[in-house]
Amino acid sequence: KRQQFIATVRKVEAPTLVVQGIGDRLIAPAVVEAVCELRPDWELIQMDDTGHTPQLDAPVRFLESVRPWIEANAAG
């Protein structure tokens, strides 16, 4: 299953932003970092003082982090 997951990650063609809360207790930050190392073209934002749902834990800070990436990577 691990190899299948890695193959799937490598197939992603779209610009990708990964946002994670440092306090995530479901998916360890080290795991997310390892996945992102497979794809140096992906951008990783790790938010302090948030858990598995940073968009809910800190919505304003989440938008301040994500909005510039969306604007820079918007198609068209």
Tab-separated table of N, CA and C in Angstrom:
chain	number	residue	atom	x	y	z
A	1	LYS	N	0.811	-1.189	0.000
A	1	LYS	CA	0.000	0.000	0.000
A	1	LYS	C	0.854	1.252	0.000
A	2	ARG	N	1.998	1.187	0.673
A	2	ARG	CA	2.884	2.352	0.710
A	2	ARG	C	3.365	2.713	-0.690
A	3	GLN	N	3.766	1.701	-1.453
A	3	GLN	CA	4.251	1.941	-2.811
A	3	GLN	C	3.140	2.503	-3.695
A	4	GLN	N	1.928	2.026	-3.495
A	4	GLN	CA	0.790	2.534	-4.263
A	4	GLN	C	0.545	4.006	-3.921
A	5	PHE	N	0.640	4.343	-2.638
A	5	PHE	CA	0.474	5.732	-2.222
A	5	PHE	C	1.549	6.611	-2.844
A	6	ILE	N	2.791	6.169	-2.799
A	6	ILE	CA	3.903	6.932	-3.372
A	6	ILE	C	3.696	7.119	-4.875
A	7	ALA	N	3.266	6.077	-5.552
A	7	ALA	CA	3.006	6.183	-6.994
A	7	ALA	C	1.911	7.200	-7.269
A	8	THR	N	0.894	7.219	-6.438
A	8	THR	CA	-0.186	8.182	-6.607
A	8	THR	C	0.311	9.604	-6.391
A	9	VAL	N	1.127	9.806	-5.366
A	9	VAL	CA	1.697	11.128	-5.101
A	9	VAL	C	2.511	11.601	-6.304
A	10	ARG	N	3.305	10.721	-6.857
A	10	ARG	CA	4.162	11.095	-7.990
A	10	ARG	C	3.360	11.432	-9.246
A	11	LYS	N	2.125	10.937	-9.350
A	11	LYS	CA	1.300	11.181	-10.535
A	11	LYS	C	0.585	12.534	-10.521
A	12	VAL	N	0.534	13.185	-9.370
A	12	VAL	CA	-0.180	14.463	-9.276
A	12	VAL	C	0.498	15.476	-10.192
A	13	GLU	N	-0.291	16.087	-11.055
A	13	GLU	CA	0.251	17.042	-12.017
A	13	GLU	C	-0.099	18.491	-11.688
A	14	ALA	N	-1.070	18.705	-10.849
A	14	ALA	CA	-1.517	20.058	-10.520
A	14	ALA	C	-0.589	20.701	-9.499
A	15	PRO	N	-0.472	22.021	-9.539
A	15	PRO	CA	0.254	22.692	-8.456
A	15	PRO	C	-0.393	22.307	-7.132
A	16	THR	N	0.432	22.074	-6.134
A	16	THR	CA	-0.101	21.529	-4.882
A	16	THR	C	0.438	22.284	-3.681
A	17	LEU	N	-0.484	22.672	-2.834
A	17	LEU	CA	-0.162	23.281	-1.551
A	17	LEU	C	-0.679	22.342	-0.469
A	18	VAL	N	0.189	21.989	0.449
A	18	VAL	CA	-0.188	21.132	1.571
A	18	VAL	C	-0.151	22.005	2.821
A	19	VAL	N	-1.266	22.056	3.530
A	19	VAL	CA	-1.355	22.845	4.756
A	19	VAL	C	-1.633	21.889	5.908
A	20	GLN	N	-0.826	21.994	6.942
A	20	GLN	CA	-0.982	21.108	8.090
A	20	GLN	C	-0.763	21.879	9.368
A	21	GLY	N	-1.524	21.511	10.379
A	21	GLY	CA	-1.297	22.042	11.715
A	21	GLY	C	-0.202	21.246	12.405
A	22	ILE	N	0.705	21.933	13.028
A	22	ILE	CA	1.809	21.271	13.730
A	22	ILE	C	1.282	20.354	14.839
A	23	GLY	N	0.137	20.696	15.399
A	23	GLY	CA	-0.435	19.882	16.462
A	23	GLY	C	-1.334	18.760	15.961
A	24	ASP	N	-1.245	18.435	14.693
A	24	ASP	CA	-2.070	17.369	14.100
A	24	ASP	C	-1.771	16.053	14.800
A	25	ARG	N	-2.807	15.440	15.388
A	25	ARG	CA	-2.618	14.169	16.082
A	25	ARG	C	-3.076	12.994	15.234
A	26	LEU	N	-3.618	13.257	14.044
A	26	LEU	CA	-4.032	12.169	13.154
A	26	LEU	C	-2.938	11.810	12.157
A	27	ILE	N	-2.276	12.823	11.637
A	27	ILE	CA	-1.184	12.605	10.677
A	27	ILE	C	0.021	13.385	11.189
A	28	ALA	N	1.049	12.686	11.569
A	28	ALA	CA	2.228	13.315	12.163
A	28	ALA	C	2.901	14.259	11.176
A	29	PRO	N	3.342	15.417	11.647
A	29	PRO	CA	4.041	16.343	10.769
A	29	PRO	C	5.213	15.702	10.025
A	30	ALA	N	5.911	14.782	10.661
A	30	ALA	CA	7.044	14.116	10.000
A	30	ALA	C	6.589	13.323	8.783
A	31	VAL	N	5.394	12.739	8.837
A	31	VAL	CA	4.861	11.988	7.703
A	31	VAL	C	4.555	12.933	6.549
A	32	VAL	N	3.932	14.056	6.864
A	32	VAL	CA	3.613	15.039	5.820
A	32	VAL	C	4.898	15.582	5.202
A	33	GLU	N	5.883	15.867	6.025
A	33	GLU	CA	7.169	16.340	5.510
A	33	GLU	C	7.797	15.306	4.582
A	34	ALA	N	7.733	14.026	4.953
A	34	ALA	CA	8.302	12.963	4.116
A	34	ALA	C	7.583	12.870	2.780
A	35	VAL	N	6.268	12.998	2.784
A	35	VAL	CA	5.509	12.974	1.523
A	35	VAL	C	5.912	14.164	0.661
A	36	CYS	N	6.021	15.318	1.263
A	36	CYS	CA	6.378	16.513	0.494
A	36	CYS	C	7.815	16.453	-0.033
A	37	GLU	N	8.672	15.704	0.635
A	37	GLU	CA	10.037	15.523	0.133
A	37	GLU	C	10.037	14.745	-1.184
A	38	LEU	N	9.019	13.917	-1.389
A	38	LEU	CA	8.894	13.194	-2.664
A	38	LEU	C	8.602	14.159	-3.812
A	39	ARG	N	8.037	15.304	-3.474
A	39	ARG	CA	7.602	16.278	-4.469
A	39	ARG	C	8.130	17.664	-4.108
A	40	PRO	N	9.379	17.965	-4.467
A	40	PRO	CA	9.931	19.275	-4.127
A	40	PRO	C	9.184	20.433	-4.795
A	41	ASP	N	8.347	20.132	-5.792
A	41	ASP	CA	7.551	21.180	-6.427
A	41	ASP	C	6.310	21.519	-5.617
A	42	TRP	N	5.990	20.734	-4.612
A	42	TRP	CA	4.866	21.034	-3.735
A	42	TRP	C	5.316	22.021	-2.667
A	43	GLU	N	4.395	22.845	-2.240
A	43	GLU	CA	4.688	23.774	-1.154
A	43	GLU	C	3.993	23.278	0.111
A	44	LEU	N	4.708	23.343	1.221
A	44	LEU	CA	4.180	22.902	2.511
A	44	LEU	C	4.117	24.093	3.452
A	45	ILE	N	2.953	24.302	4.029
A	45	ILE	CA	2.781	25.291	5.089
A	45	ILE	C	2.371	24.527	6.335
A	46	GLN	N	3.160	24.669	7.386
A	46	GLN	CA	2.814	24.052	8.663
A	46	GLN	C	2.485	25.180	9.637
A	47	MET	N	1.289	25.121	10.175
A	47	MET	CA	0.791	26.197	11.025
A	47	MET	C	0.919	25.828	12.499
A	48	ASP	N	1.570	26.712	13.252
A	48	ASP	CA	1.680	26.536	14.702
A	48	ASP	C	0.312	26.686	15.351
A	49	ASP	N	0.175	26.129	16.517
A	49	ASP	CA	-1.033	26.277	17.341
A	49	ASP	C	-2.311	25.832	16.639
A	50	THR	N	-2.200	24.874	15.738
A	50	THR	CA	-3.381	24.301	15.092
A	50	THR	C	-3.218	22.789	15.047
A	51	GLY	N	-4.343	22.118	14.838
A	51	GLY	CA	-4.319	20.664	14.775
A	51	GLY	C	-4.609	20.170	13.374
A	52	HIS	N	-5.415	19.121	13.286
A	52	HIS	CA	-5.702	18.463	12.010
A	52	HIS	C	-6.525	19.342	11.075
A	53	THR	N	-7.200	20.336	11.617
A	53	THR	CA	-8.052	21.202	10.789
A	53	THR	C	-7.647	22.670	10.963
A	54	PRO	N	-6.510	23.069	10.416
A	54	PRO	CA	-6.073	24.452	10.600
A	54	PRO	C	-7.058	25.474	10.022
A	55	GLN	N	-7.819	25.074	9.009
A	55	GLN	CA	-8.797	25.984	8.426
A	55	GLN	C	-9.918	26.303	9.416
A	56	LEU	N	-10.140	25.414	10.371
A	56	LEU	CA	-11.134	25.657	11.415
A	56	LEU	C	-10.495	26.221	12.687
A	57	ASP	N	-9.285	25.775	12.997
A	57	ASP	CA	-8.600	26.213	14.213
A	57	ASP	C	-8.167	27.677	14.143
A	58	ALA	N	-7.758	28.116	12.966
A	58	ALA	CA	-7.256	29.492	12.790
A	58	ALA	C	-7.621	29.973	11.382
A	59	PRO	N	-8.921	30.214	11.130
A	59	PRO	CA	-9.359	30.512	9.761
A	59	PRO	C	-8.740	31.754	9.140
A	60	VAL	N	-8.554	32.794	9.901
A	60	VAL	CA	-7.980	34.019	9.336
A	60	VAL	C	-6.523	33.780	8.937
A	61	ARG	N	-5.773	33.186	9.839
A	61	ARG	CA	-4.363	32.889	9.543
A	61	ARG	C	-4.252	31.898	8.391
A	62	PHE	N	-5.165	30.933	8.339
A	62	PHE	CA	-5.189	29.972	7.238
A	62	PHE	C	-5.365	30.704	5.906
A	63	LEU	N	-6.347	31.575	5.834
A	63	LEU	CA	-6.585	32.327	4.588
A	63	LEU	C	-5.418	33.233	4.240
A	64	GLU	N	-4.813	33.856	5.248
A	64	GLU	CA	-3.647	34.709	4.992
A	64	GLU	C	-2.484	33.895	4.425
A	65	SER	N	-2.399	32.629	4.790
A	65	SER	CA	-1.337	31.755	4.291
A	65	SER	C	-1.648	31.213	2.905
A	66	VAL	N	-2.909	30.864	2.685
A	66	VAL	CA	-3.304	30.184	1.458
A	66	VAL	C	-3.586	31.142	0.299
A	67	ARG	N	-4.177	32.276	0.600
A	67	ARG	CA	-4.575	33.216	-0.458
A	67	ARG	C	-3.425	33.595	-1.404
A	68	PRO	N	-2.246	33.963	-0.911
A	68	PRO	CA	-1.157	34.304	-1.842
A	68	PRO	C	-0.772	33.139	-2.762
A	69	TRP	N	-0.820	31.918	-2.231
A	69	TRP	CA	-0.494	30.748	-3.050
A	69	TRP	C	-1.537	30.570	-4.150
A	70	ILE	N	-2.806	30.722	-3.788
A	70	ILE	CA	-3.868	30.583	-4.774
A	70	ILE	C	-3.725	31.640	-5.857
A	71	GLU	N	-3.486	32.864	-5.457
A	71	GLU	CA	-3.334	33.943	-6.442
A	71	GLU	C	-2.154	33.691	-7.371
A	72	ALA	N	-1.059	33.174	-6.823
A	72	ALA	CA	0.138	32.910	-7.633
A	72	ALA	C	-0.033	31.713	-8.555
A	73	ASN	N	-0.914	30.790	-8.198
A	73	ASN	CA	-1.054	29.554	-8.961
A	73	ASN	C	-2.380	29.420	-9.692
A	74	ALA	N	-3.182	30.472	-9.671
A	74	ALA	CA	-4.481	30.411	-10.343
A	74	ALA	C	-4.280	30.275	-11.845
A	75	ALA	N	-5.038	29.374	-12.428
A	75	ALA	CA	-4.973	29.179	-13.880
A	75	ALA	C	-5.622	30.367	-14.566
A	76	GLY	N	-5.035	30.749	-15.684
A	76	GLY	CA	-5.639	31.815	-16.466
A	76	GLY	C	-4.875	33.016	-16.354
